[in-house]
Amino acid sequence: MVESFLEADDPVLEDVLEWTVARDAADIGRLMQWLPKARTMRDKHALLARARELLAEIDGAIAQLAELQ
């Protein structure tokens, strides 16, 4: 995590949001590894849909982090 000069208003929330971004990014990577190995189009669509959900969650976490700064 990058150290800043001013502490966030809510350092616990900041840590949770940073963890969420890192965890979701790792999960998306795993989903993308599984995507080419999926046997059916239904499975491929499900993996892609889950990756999109995680991307939306990352987007929200980053927006909240920006508000804390």
Short mmCIF file of C-alpha atoms in Angstrom, two decimals, residues 24-50:
data_model
loop_
_atom_site.label_atom_id
_atom_site.label_comp_id
_atom_site.label_asym_id
_atom_site.label_seq_id
_atom_site.Cartn_x
_atom_site.Cartn_y
_atom_site.Cartn_z
CA ASP A 24 -11.02 -9.03 -6.73
CA ALA A 25 -8.16 -8.43 -9.17
CA ALA A 26 -6.64 -11.79 -8.21
CA ASP A 27 -10.02 -13.49 -8.61
CA ILE A 28 -10.52 -11.93 -12.04
CA GLY A 29 -7.12 -13.26 -13.07
CA ARG A 30 -8.13 -16.74 -11.98
CA LEU A 31 -11.43 -16.49 -13.86
CA MET A 32 -9.60 -15.41 -17.02
CA GLN A 33 -7.33 -18.45 -16.71
CA TRP A 34 -10.38 -20.70 -16.50
CA LEU A 35 -12.22 -19.01 -19.39
CA PRO A 36 -10.37 -20.70 -22.28
CA LYS A 37 -10.71 -24.07 -20.55
CA ALA A 38 -14.49 -23.80 -20.10
CA ARG A 39 -16.23 -26.46 -22.14
CA THR A 40 -19.60 -24.86 -22.78
CA MET A 41 -20.69 -21.41 -23.86
CA ARG A 42 -22.87 -21.29 -20.76
CA ASP A 43 -19.80 -21.79 -18.56
CA LYS A 44 -17.86 -19.16 -20.51
CA HIS A 45 -20.67 -16.66 -20.12
CA ALA A 46 -20.91 -17.40 -16.40
CA LEU A 47 -17.18 -16.84 -15.90
CA LEU A 48 -17.29 -13.62 -17.88
CA ALA A 49 -20.35 -12.39 -16.00
CA ARG A 50 -18.62 -13.01 -12.67
#
